[in-house]
Amino acid sequence: QVTPGPASRKDALTTLADVAERLQRRLLPGAPPDVPGLDIAFTYRSASAGVLSGGDFVDYYARPPSGSLAFAIGDVAGKGVDAMATTFVTKFMLRGAVYGGHLSWPTHPGDALQELRNGLLEQQDFGWDTERFVTVLFGQLTPRTGILQLAAAGHPAPFVVREESVERPLLVTEAAIGVELDVALEPYPTEILRLAVGDLVVLFTDGLGELRDAEGRLFETCMAEELAGSHGERAADVVARLVAAGERFTARPPDDDLAVLCIGLTALTG
């Protein structure tokens, strides 16, 4: 048996580091697609030092020339490398279901989550002897009509910023994927809303919503107030201002992965 010398070990470590970085970068949200009538912006931050991506993910799905956008935001329980591995499986299993499976386009959010759940529960990470679970929110927006469809598996409900109000849809959701292993679900409940020009949809993970101030209050309880008055603003400005408000609000440095996605309807294209 040949023992690798220092140079060989160094080369092996360099290769592993390169592979790890490439995989992490595949998990980071790509540039939003250019969809007429929509303004899209996001931010992502990993809580683990030296790790580019962790348990949160954001993804988009578009098939020109349909003009519709599907999107997802999710959060895998835990942090670091283990969470990152499950996030990788979750993100690309959902992407495969949308692009390569039998789902119709535009994708119905409830069907997409059912497909994801069925696939994930076949993985070794999910079982009676594990505590792994995933929260996911899947949406589909058609700027031709302003119709927004949303379905969630245990994920925080988004905010919809209208001209005169900030609403919180998704009164009916199902448990996070992996929590109820013996329950066979039909397609997840889907809520349908109609947006007007200037309306915004703001989605986030609990890395933002569960920030706490010195009195123990959750930032999620203050987000509607922070978003009030932002109707018609650029999505990137809304994301930046919301994250900055969370950083001012929290009493201690954030210790969880964070993702925020904002989609604004800038025009009805029909």
PDB file of C-alpha atoms in Angstrom:
ATOM      1  CA  GLN A   1       0.000   0.000   0.000  1.00  0.00           C
ATOM      2  CA  VAL A   2       1.362   3.398  -0.997  1.00  0.00           C
ATOM      3  CA  THR A   3       1.016   6.227   1.504  1.00  0.00           C
ATOM      4  CA  PRO A   4       0.274   9.549  -0.172  1.00  0.00           C
ATOM      5  CA  GLY A   5       3.024  12.084   0.290  1.00  0.00           C
ATOM      6  CA  PRO A   6       2.482  15.689   1.429  1.00  0.00           C
ATOM      7  CA  ALA A   7       2.134  16.923  -2.155  1.00  0.00           C
ATOM      8  CA  SER A   8      -0.503  14.309  -2.978  1.00  0.00           C
ATOM      9  CA  ARG A   9      -2.469  15.082   0.177  1.00  0.00           C
ATOM     10  CA  LYS A  10      -2.319  18.785  -0.614  1.00  0.00           C
ATOM     11  CA  ASP A  11      -3.592  18.159  -4.149  1.00  0.00           C
ATOM     12  CA  ALA A  12      -6.424  16.004  -2.793  1.00  0.00           C
ATOM     13  CA  LEU A  13      -7.464  18.676  -0.294  1.00  0.00           C
ATOM     14  CA  THR A  14      -7.338  21.319  -3.016  1.00  0.00           C
ATOM     15  CA  THR A  15      -9.562  19.180  -5.232  1.00  0.00           C
ATOM     16  CA  LEU A  16     -12.058  18.565  -2.416  1.00  0.00           C
ATOM     17  CA  ALA A  17     -12.180  22.276  -1.609  1.00  0.00           C
ATOM     18  CA  ASP A  18     -12.784  23.068  -5.277  1.00  0.00           C
ATOM     19  CA  VAL A  19     -15.595  20.506  -5.513  1.00  0.00           C
ATOM     20  CA  ALA A  20     -17.196  21.820  -2.297  1.00  0.00           C
ATOM     21  CA  GLU A  21     -17.109  25.395  -3.555  1.00  0.00           C
ATOM     22  CA  ARG A  22     -18.602  24.442  -6.915  1.00  0.00           C
ATOM     23  CA  LEU A  23     -21.462  22.571  -5.219  1.00  0.00           C
ATOM     24  CA  GLN A  24     -22.123  25.496  -2.887  1.00  0.00           C
ATOM     25  CA  ARG A  25     -22.250  27.930  -5.780  1.00  0.00           C
ATOM     26  CA  ARG A  26     -24.802  25.705  -7.515  1.00  0.00           C
ATOM     27  CA  LEU A  27     -27.052  26.199  -4.485  1.00  0.00           C
ATOM     28  CA  LEU A  28     -26.855  29.982  -4.556  1.00  0.00           C
ATOM     29  CA  PRO A  29     -29.746  31.652  -6.376  1.00  0.00           C
ATOM     30  CA  GLY A  30     -28.929  32.455  -9.967  1.00  0.00           C
ATOM     31  CA  ALA A  31     -29.732  35.749 -11.624  1.00  0.00           C
ATOM     32  CA  PRO A  32     -33.519  36.147 -11.810  1.00  0.00           C
ATOM     33  CA  PRO A  33     -35.010  35.477 -15.242  1.00  0.00           C
ATOM     34  CA  ASP A  34     -36.067  38.430 -17.347  1.00  0.00           C
ATOM     35  CA  VAL A  35     -39.860  38.130 -17.332  1.00  0.00           C
ATOM     36  CA  PRO A  36     -41.795  41.026 -18.877  1.00  0.00           C
ATOM     37  CA  GLY A  37     -44.048  42.670 -16.312  1.00  0.00           C
ATOM     38  CA  LEU A  38     -42.065  41.460 -13.296  1.00  0.00           C
ATOM     39  CA  ASP A  39     -39.317  42.977 -11.140  1.00  0.00           C
ATOM     40  CA  ILE A  40     -37.427  40.314  -9.147  1.00  0.00           C
ATOM     41  CA  ALA A  41     -34.753  40.673  -6.449  1.00  0.00           C
ATOM     42  CA  PHE A  42     -33.340  38.461  -3.709  1.00  0.00           C
ATOM     43  CA  THR A  43     -30.659  38.298  -1.058  1.00  0.00           C
ATOM     44  CA  TYR A  44     -29.044  35.283   0.581  1.00  0.00           C
ATOM     45  CA  ARG A  45     -26.691  34.935   3.539  1.00  0.00           C
ATOM     46  CA  SER A  46     -25.179  31.807   5.096  1.00  0.00           C
ATOM     47  CA  ALA A  47     -24.804  31.701   8.860  1.00  0.00           C
ATOM     48  CA  SER A  48     -21.851  29.274   8.784  1.00  0.00           C
ATOM     49  CA  ALA A  49     -18.354  30.715   8.550  1.00  0.00           C
ATOM     50  CA  GLY A  50     -16.593  29.665   5.359  1.00  0.00           C
ATOM     51  CA  VAL A  51     -19.776  28.200   3.864  1.00  0.00           C
ATOM     52  CA  LEU A  52     -21.305  30.000   0.887  1.00  0.00           C
ATOM     53  CA  SER A  53     -24.662  28.249   1.101  1.00  0.00           C
ATOM     54  CA  GLY A  54     -26.461  26.298   3.785  1.00  0.00           C
ATOM     55  CA  GLY A  55     -30.022  25.281   4.559  1.00  0.00           C
ATOM     56  CA  ASP A  56     -31.928  27.996   2.672  1.00  0.00           C
ATOM     57  CA  PHE A  57     -32.580  28.175  -1.051  1.00  0.00           C
ATOM     58  CA  VAL A  58     -34.351  30.326  -3.631  1.00  0.00           C
ATOM     59  CA  ASP A  59     -35.117  29.196  -7.170  1.00  0.00           C
ATOM     60  CA  TYR A  60     -37.041  30.368 -10.254  1.00  0.00           C
ATOM     61  CA  TYR A  61     -38.602  28.506 -13.160  1.00  0.00           C
ATOM     62  CA  ALA A  62     -39.577  30.122 -16.466  1.00  0.00           C
ATOM     63  CA  ARG A  63     -40.394  28.760 -19.901  1.00  0.00           C
ATOM     64  CA  PRO A  64     -40.465  31.447 -22.580  1.00  0.00           C
ATOM     65  CA  PRO A  65     -42.587  32.465 -24.331  1.00  0.00           C
ATOM     66  CA  SER A  66     -45.344  31.593 -21.822  1.00  0.00           C
ATOM     67  CA  GLY A  67     -44.618  34.700 -19.725  1.00  0.00           C
ATOM     68  CA  SER A  68     -45.347  32.912 -16.431  1.00  0.00           C
ATOM     69  CA  LEU A  69     -42.908  32.641 -13.539  1.00  0.00           C
ATOM     70  CA  ALA A  70     -42.794  29.882 -10.942  1.00  0.00           C
ATOM     71  CA  PHE A  71     -40.617  30.318  -7.882  1.00  0.00           C
ATOM     72  CA  ALA A  72     -39.697  28.594  -4.639  1.00  0.00           C
ATOM     73  CA  ILE A  73     -38.100  29.454  -1.333  1.00  0.00           C
ATOM     74  CA  GLY A  74     -37.172  26.798   1.209  1.00  0.00           C
ATOM     75  CA  ASP A  75     -35.403  26.040   4.454  1.00  0.00           C
ATOM     76  CA  VAL A  76     -33.830  22.738   5.536  1.00  0.00           C
ATOM     77  CA  ALA A  77     -33.618  22.035   9.263  1.00  0.00           C
ATOM     78  CA  GLY A  78     -30.102  22.565  10.588  1.00  0.00           C
ATOM     79  CA  LYS A  79     -27.062  24.453   9.366  1.00  0.00           C
ATOM     80  CA  GLY A  80     -23.718  23.737   7.759  1.00  0.00           C
ATOM     81  CA  VAL A  81     -22.656  20.892   5.500  1.00  0.00           C
ATOM     82  CA  ASP A  82     -25.437  18.408   6.401  1.00  0.00           C
ATOM     83  CA  ALA A  83     -28.131  20.977   5.740  1.00  0.00           C
ATOM     84  CA  MET A  84     -26.372  22.003   2.538  1.00  0.00           C
ATOM     85  CA  ALA A  85     -26.420  18.409   1.241  1.00  0.00           C
ATOM     86  CA  THR A  86     -30.157  18.066   1.860  1.00  0.00           C
ATOM     87  CA  THR A  87     -30.751  21.506   0.354  1.00  0.00           C
ATOM     88  CA  PHE A  88     -28.945  20.400  -2.802  1.00  0.00           C
ATOM     89  CA  VAL A  89     -31.188  17.340  -3.129  1.00  0.00           C
ATOM     90  CA  THR A  90     -34.326  19.383  -2.399  1.00  0.00           C
ATOM     91  CA  LYS A  91     -33.579  22.186  -4.836  1.00  0.00           C
ATOM     92  CA  PHE A  92     -32.688  19.973  -7.767  1.00  0.00           C
ATOM     93  CA  MET A  93     -35.412  17.417  -7.090  1.00  0.00           C
ATOM     94  CA  LEU A  94     -37.934  20.262  -7.303  1.00  0.00           C
ATOM     95  CA  ARG A  95     -36.242  21.644 -10.405  1.00  0.00           C
ATOM     96  CA  GLY A  96     -36.342  18.202 -11.987  1.00  0.00           C
ATOM     97  CA  ALA A  97     -40.040  17.871 -11.178  1.00  0.00           C
ATOM     98  CA  VAL A  98     -40.836  21.215 -12.814  1.00  0.00           C
ATOM     99  CA  TYR A  99     -38.653  20.852 -15.897  1.00  0.00           C
ATOM    100  CA  GLY A 100     -38.235  17.142 -16.404  1.00  0.00           C
ATOM    101  CA  GLY A 101     -41.215  15.488 -14.747  1.00  0.00           C
ATOM    102  CA  HIS A 102     -44.849  15.098 -15.684  1.00  0.00           C
ATOM    103  CA  LEU A 103     -46.021  18.393 -14.198  1.00  0.00           C
ATOM    104  CA  SER A 104     -47.845  20.710 -16.566  1.00  0.00           C
ATOM    105  CA  TRP A 105     -46.697  24.242 -17.297  1.00  0.00           C
ATOM    106  CA  PRO A 106     -47.510  26.699 -15.837  1.00  0.00           C
ATOM    107  CA  THR A 107     -46.847  24.535 -12.799  1.00  0.00           C
ATOM    108  CA  HIS A 108     -49.604  24.226 -10.204  1.00  0.00           C
ATOM    109  CA  PRO A 109     -47.960  24.943  -6.809  1.00  0.00           C
ATOM    110  CA  GLY A 110     -49.876  22.214  -4.956  1.00  0.00           C
ATOM    111  CA  ASP A 111     -48.796  19.587  -7.478  1.00  0.00           C
ATOM    112  CA  ALA A 112     -45.167  20.719  -7.307  1.00  0.00           C
ATOM    113  CA  LEU A 113     -45.062  20.329  -3.524  1.00  0.00           C
ATOM    114  CA  GLN A 114     -46.731  16.929  -3.684  1.00  0.00           C
ATOM    115  CA  GLU A 115     -44.125  15.778  -6.203  1.00  0.00           C
ATOM    116  CA  LEU A 116     -41.322  17.108  -3.995  1.00  0.00           C
ATOM    117  CA  ARG A 117     -42.704  15.458  -0.879  1.00  0.00           C
ATOM    118  CA  ASN A 118     -43.035  12.070  -2.551  1.00  0.00           C
ATOM    119  CA  GLY A 119     -39.446  12.261  -3.783  1.00  0.00           C
ATOM    120  CA  LEU A 120     -37.889  13.501  -0.551  1.00  0.00           C
ATOM    121  CA  LEU A 121     -39.504  10.892   1.668  1.00  0.00           C
ATOM    122  CA  GLU A 122     -37.734   8.215  -0.351  1.00  0.00           C
ATOM    123  CA  GLN A 123     -34.365   9.673   0.661  1.00  0.00           C
ATOM    124  CA  GLN A 124     -32.317   8.318   3.584  1.00  0.00           C
ATOM    125  CA  ASP A 125     -32.265  11.767   5.192  1.00  0.00           C
ATOM    126  CA  PHE A 126     -35.981  11.418   5.959  1.00  0.00           C
ATOM    127  CA  GLY A 127     -37.196   8.665   8.262  1.00  0.00           C
ATOM    128  CA  TRP A 128     -38.420   7.757  11.729  1.00  0.00           C
ATOM    129  CA  ASP A 129     -34.853   7.764  13.058  1.00  0.00           C
ATOM    130  CA  THR A 130     -34.016  11.246  11.750  1.00  0.00           C
ATOM    131  CA  GLU A 131     -35.139  14.754  12.589  1.00  0.00           C
ATOM    132  CA  ARG A 132     -34.679  16.163   9.104  1.00  0.00           C
ATOM    133  CA  PHE A 133     -37.467  18.268   7.643  1.00  0.00           C
ATOM    134  CA  VAL A 134     -37.865  20.907   4.953  1.00  0.00           C
ATOM    135  CA  THR A 135     -40.172  23.881   4.685  1.00  0.00           C
ATOM    136  CA  VAL A 136     -40.973  25.072   1.162  1.00  0.00           C
ATOM    137  CA  LEU A 137     -43.183  27.743  -0.353  1.00  0.00           C
ATOM    138  CA  PHE A 138     -43.929  27.400  -4.061  1.00  0.00           C
ATOM    139  CA  GLY A 139     -45.636  30.075  -6.131  1.00  0.00           C
ATOM    140  CA  GLN A 140     -46.614  30.833  -9.684  1.00  0.00           C
ATOM    141  CA  LEU A 141     -47.316  34.309 -11.081  1.00  0.00           C
ATOM    142  CA  THR A 142     -48.740  35.174 -14.500  1.00  0.00           C
ATOM    143  CA  PRO A 143     -48.164  38.856 -15.353  1.00  0.00           C
ATOM    144  CA  ARG A 144     -50.611  38.611 -18.251  1.00  0.00           C
ATOM    145  CA  THR A 145     -53.468  38.357 -15.734  1.00  0.00           C
ATOM    146  CA  GLY A 146     -51.887  39.265 -12.394  1.00  0.00           C
ATOM    147  CA  ILE A 147     -52.917  35.857 -10.998  1.00  0.00           C
ATOM    148  CA  LEU A 148     -50.714  34.634  -8.143  1.00  0.00           C
ATOM    149  CA  GLN A 149     -50.932  31.056  -6.843  1.00  0.00           C
ATOM    150  CA  LEU A 150     -49.256  29.974  -3.600  1.00  0.00           C
ATOM    151  CA  ALA A 151     -48.838  26.711  -1.687  1.00  0.00           C
ATOM    152  CA  ALA A 152     -46.717  26.015   1.390  1.00  0.00           C
ATOM    153  CA  ALA A 153     -45.319  23.074   3.313  1.00  0.00           C
ATOM    154  CA  GLY A 154     -44.641  24.492   6.757  1.00  0.00           C
ATOM    155  CA  HIS A 155     -43.019  27.662   5.421  1.00  0.00           C
ATOM    156  CA  PRO A 156     -43.770  31.175   6.744  1.00  0.00           C
ATOM    157  CA  ALA A 157     -46.542  32.858   4.770  1.00  0.00           C
ATOM    158  CA  PRO A 158     -45.362  35.677   2.491  1.00  0.00           C
ATOM    159  CA  PHE A 159     -46.496  39.288   2.573  1.00  0.00           C
ATOM    160  CA  VAL A 160     -48.421  40.881  -0.283  1.00  0.00           C
ATOM    161  CA  VAL A 161     -47.939  44.636  -0.397  1.00  0.00           C
ATOM    162  CA  ARG A 162     -50.891  46.397  -1.979  1.00  0.00           C
ATOM    163  CA  GLU A 163     -51.477  50.104  -2.485  1.00  0.00           C
ATOM    164  CA  GLU A 164     -53.479  50.544   0.714  1.00  0.00           C
ATOM    165  CA  SER A 165     -52.607  47.468   2.784  1.00  0.00           C
ATOM    166  CA  VAL A 166     -50.102  44.721   3.571  1.00  0.00           C
ATOM    167  CA  GLU A 167     -51.746  41.294   3.523  1.00  0.00           C
ATOM    168  CA  ARG A 168     -50.700  37.855   4.747  1.00  0.00           C
ATOM    169  CA  PRO A 169     -52.171  35.109   2.520  1.00  0.00           C
ATOM    170  CA  LEU A 170     -51.923  31.328   2.963  1.00  0.00           C
ATOM    171  CA  LEU A 171     -54.288  30.744   5.840  1.00  0.00           C
ATOM    172  CA  VAL A 172     -54.283  27.012   4.973  1.00  0.00           C
ATOM    173  CA  THR A 173     -50.918  25.241   4.855  1.00  0.00           C
ATOM    174  CA  GLU A 174     -49.610  21.739   5.435  1.00  0.00           C
ATOM    175  CA  ALA A 175     -46.814  20.581   7.735  1.00  0.00           C
ATOM    176  CA  ALA A 176     -43.175  20.755   6.732  1.00  0.00           C
ATOM    177  CA  ILE A 177     -42.014  17.859   4.560  1.00  0.00           C
ATOM    178  CA  GLY A 178     -40.594  15.136   6.796  1.00  0.00           C
ATOM    179  CA  VAL A 179     -42.709  15.906   9.883  1.00  0.00           C
ATOM    180  CA  GLU A 180     -45.602  13.553   9.082  1.00  0.00           C
ATOM    181  CA  LEU A 181     -44.082  10.518   7.401  1.00  0.00           C
ATOM    182  CA  ASP A 182     -47.144   8.280   7.490  1.00  0.00           C
ATOM    183  CA  VAL A 183     -49.628  10.739   6.009  1.00  0.00           C
ATOM    184  CA  ALA A 184     -50.401  10.399   2.309  1.00  0.00           C
ATOM    185  CA  LEU A 185     -51.255  13.855   1.006  1.00  0.00           C
ATOM    186  CA  GLU A 186     -53.233  14.949  -1.989  1.00  0.00           C
ATOM    187  CA  PRO A 187     -51.820  17.957  -3.848  1.00  0.00           C
ATOM    188  CA  TYR A 188     -51.133  20.715  -1.350  1.00  0.00           C
ATOM    189  CA  PRO A 189     -53.827  23.390  -0.862  1.00  0.00           C
ATOM    190  CA  THR A 190     -53.262  26.311  -3.231  1.00  0.00           C
ATOM    191  CA  GLU A 191     -54.413  29.867  -2.613  1.00  0.00           C
ATOM    192  CA  ILE A 192     -55.169  32.112  -5.587  1.00  0.00           C
ATOM    193  CA  LEU A 193     -54.913  35.905  -5.506  1.00  0.00           C
ATOM    194  CA  ARG A 194     -55.053  38.646  -8.101  1.00  0.00           C
ATOM    195  CA  LEU A 195     -52.347  41.303  -8.044  1.00  0.00           C
ATOM    196  CA  ALA A 196     -52.553  44.853  -9.340  1.00  0.00           C
ATOM    197  CA  VAL A 197     -49.741  46.791 -10.956  1.00  0.00           C
ATOM    198  CA  GLY A 198     -47.337  47.950  -8.254  1.00  0.00           C
ATOM    199  CA  ASP A 199     -48.158  45.104  -5.858  1.00  0.00           C
ATOM    200  CA  LEU A 200     -45.259  43.204  -4.307  1.00  0.00           C
ATOM    201  CA  VAL A 201     -44.878  39.653  -3.012  1.00  0.00           C
ATOM    202  CA  VAL A 202     -42.248  39.298  -0.273  1.00  0.00           C
ATOM    203  CA  LEU A 203     -41.045  35.827   0.719  1.00  0.00           C
ATOM    204  CA  PHE A 204     -38.500  35.042   3.428  1.00  0.00           C
ATOM    205  CA  THR A 205     -37.025  32.290   5.595  1.00  0.00           C
ATOM    206  CA  ASP A 206     -37.071  32.152   9.376  1.00  0.00           C
ATOM    207  CA  GLY A 207     -33.503  33.476   9.489  1.00  0.00           C
ATOM    208  CA  LEU A 208     -35.142  36.874   9.043  1.00  0.00           C
ATOM    209  CA  GLY A 209     -38.567  36.338  10.573  1.00  0.00           C
ATOM    210  CA  GLU A 210     -37.238  34.827  13.828  1.00  0.00           C
ATOM    211  CA  LEU A 211     -34.785  37.595  14.648  1.00  0.00           C
ATOM    212  CA  ARG A 212     -35.549  38.790  18.188  1.00  0.00           C
ATOM    213  CA  ASP A 213     -35.155  42.124  19.913  1.00  0.00           C
ATOM    214  CA  ALA A 214     -34.092  42.645  23.538  1.00  0.00           C
ATOM    215  CA  GLU A 215     -37.675  42.016  24.680  1.00  0.00           C
ATOM    216  CA  GLY A 216     -37.942  38.726  22.808  1.00  0.00           C
ATOM    217  CA  ARG A 217     -40.290  39.959  20.077  1.00  0.00           C
ATOM    218  CA  LEU A 218     -40.005  38.348  16.652  1.00  0.00           C
ATOM    219  CA  PHE A 219     -39.147  40.533  13.678  1.00  0.00           C
ATOM    220  CA  GLU A 220     -41.881  38.726  11.732  1.00  0.00           C
ATOM    221  CA  THR A 221     -44.454  40.565  13.869  1.00  0.00           C
ATOM    222  CA  CYS A 222     -43.043  43.908  12.661  1.00  0.00           C
ATOM    223  CA  MET A 223     -42.509  43.134   8.990  1.00  0.00           C
ATOM    224  CA  ALA A 224     -45.900  44.348   7.797  1.00  0.00           C
ATOM    225  CA  GLU A 225     -45.182  47.741   9.342  1.00  0.00           C
ATOM    226  CA  GLU A 226     -41.749  47.826   7.708  1.00  0.00           C
ATOM    227  CA  LEU A 227     -43.259  46.997   4.314  1.00  0.00           C
ATOM    228  CA  ALA A 228     -46.084  49.515   4.533  1.00  0.00           C
ATOM    229  CA  GLY A 229     -45.637  52.294   1.996  1.00  0.00           C
ATOM    230  CA  SER A 230     -43.359  50.269  -0.294  1.00  0.00           C
ATOM    231  CA  HIS A 231     -46.043  49.662  -2.935  1.00  0.00           C
ATOM    232  CA  GLY A 232     -44.631  50.272  -6.402  1.00  0.00           C
ATOM    233  CA  GLU A 233     -41.003  50.422  -5.258  1.00  0.00           C
ATOM    234  CA  ARG A 234     -38.134  48.519  -6.855  1.00  0.00           C
ATOM    235  CA  ALA A 235     -37.867  44.965  -5.568  1.00  0.00           C
ATOM    236  CA  ALA A 236     -34.140  45.367  -4.811  1.00  0.00           C
ATOM    237  CA  ASP A 237     -34.818  48.434  -2.644  1.00  0.00           C
ATOM    238  CA  VAL A 238     -37.513  46.610  -0.692  1.00  0.00           C
ATOM    239  CA  VAL A 239     -35.234  43.623  -0.024  1.00  0.00           C
ATOM    240  CA  ALA A 240     -32.333  45.809   1.090  1.00  0.00           C
ATOM    241  CA  ARG A 241     -34.493  47.923   3.388  1.00  0.00           C
ATOM    242  CA  LEU A 242     -36.183  44.896   4.973  1.00  0.00           C
ATOM    243  CA  VAL A 243     -32.888  43.149   5.729  1.00  0.00           C
ATOM    244  CA  ALA A 244     -31.409  46.375   7.146  1.00  0.00           C
ATOM    245  CA  ALA A 245     -34.475  46.775   9.376  1.00  0.00           C
ATOM    246  CA  GLY A 246     -34.011  43.229  10.655  1.00  0.00           C
ATOM    247  CA  GLU A 247     -30.374  43.901  11.451  1.00  0.00           C
ATOM    248  CA  ARG A 248     -31.356  46.988  13.446  1.00  0.00           C
ATOM    249  CA  PHE A 249     -34.123  45.063  15.198  1.00  0.00           C
ATOM    250  CA  THR A 250     -32.164  42.048  16.436  1.00  0.00           C
ATOM    251  CA  ALA A 251     -30.509  42.162  19.848  1.00  0.00           C
ATOM    252  CA  ARG A 252     -27.685  39.805  18.846  1.00  0.00           C
ATOM    253  CA  PRO A 253     -25.870  38.824  15.650  1.00  0.00           C
ATOM    254  CA  PRO A 254     -27.933  36.572  13.337  1.00  0.00           C
ATOM    255  CA  ASP A 255     -27.074  32.865  13.715  1.00  0.00           C
ATOM    256  CA  ASP A 256     -29.256  31.324  11.015  1.00  0.00           C
ATOM    257  CA  ASP A 257     -29.194  31.255   7.221  1.00  0.00           C
ATOM    258  CA  LEU A 258     -31.302  33.987   5.670  1.00  0.00           C
ATOM    259  CA  ALA A 259     -33.056  34.383   2.324  1.00  0.00           C
ATOM    260  CA  VAL A 260     -35.451  37.055   1.094  1.00  0.00           C
ATOM    261  CA  LEU A 261     -37.193  37.184  -2.294  1.00  0.00           C
ATOM    262  CA  CYS A 262     -39.317  40.051  -3.602  1.00  0.00           C
ATOM    263  CA  ILE A 263     -41.356  40.000  -6.808  1.00  0.00           C
ATOM    264  CA  GLY A 264     -43.125  43.101  -8.047  1.00  0.00           C
ATOM    265  CA  LEU A 265     -45.800  43.281 -10.740  1.00  0.00           C
ATOM    266  CA  THR A 266     -44.778  46.231 -12.913  1.00  0.00           C
ATOM    267  CA  ALA A 267     -47.256  45.749 -15.757  1.00  0.00           C
ATOM    268  CA  LEU A 268     -50.111  43.559 -16.923  1.00  0.00           C
ATOM    269  CA  THR A 269     -48.805  42.087 -20.158  1.00  0.00           C
ATOM    270  CA  GLY A 270     -52.074  40.670 -21.506  1.00  0.00           C
TER     271      GLY A 270
END
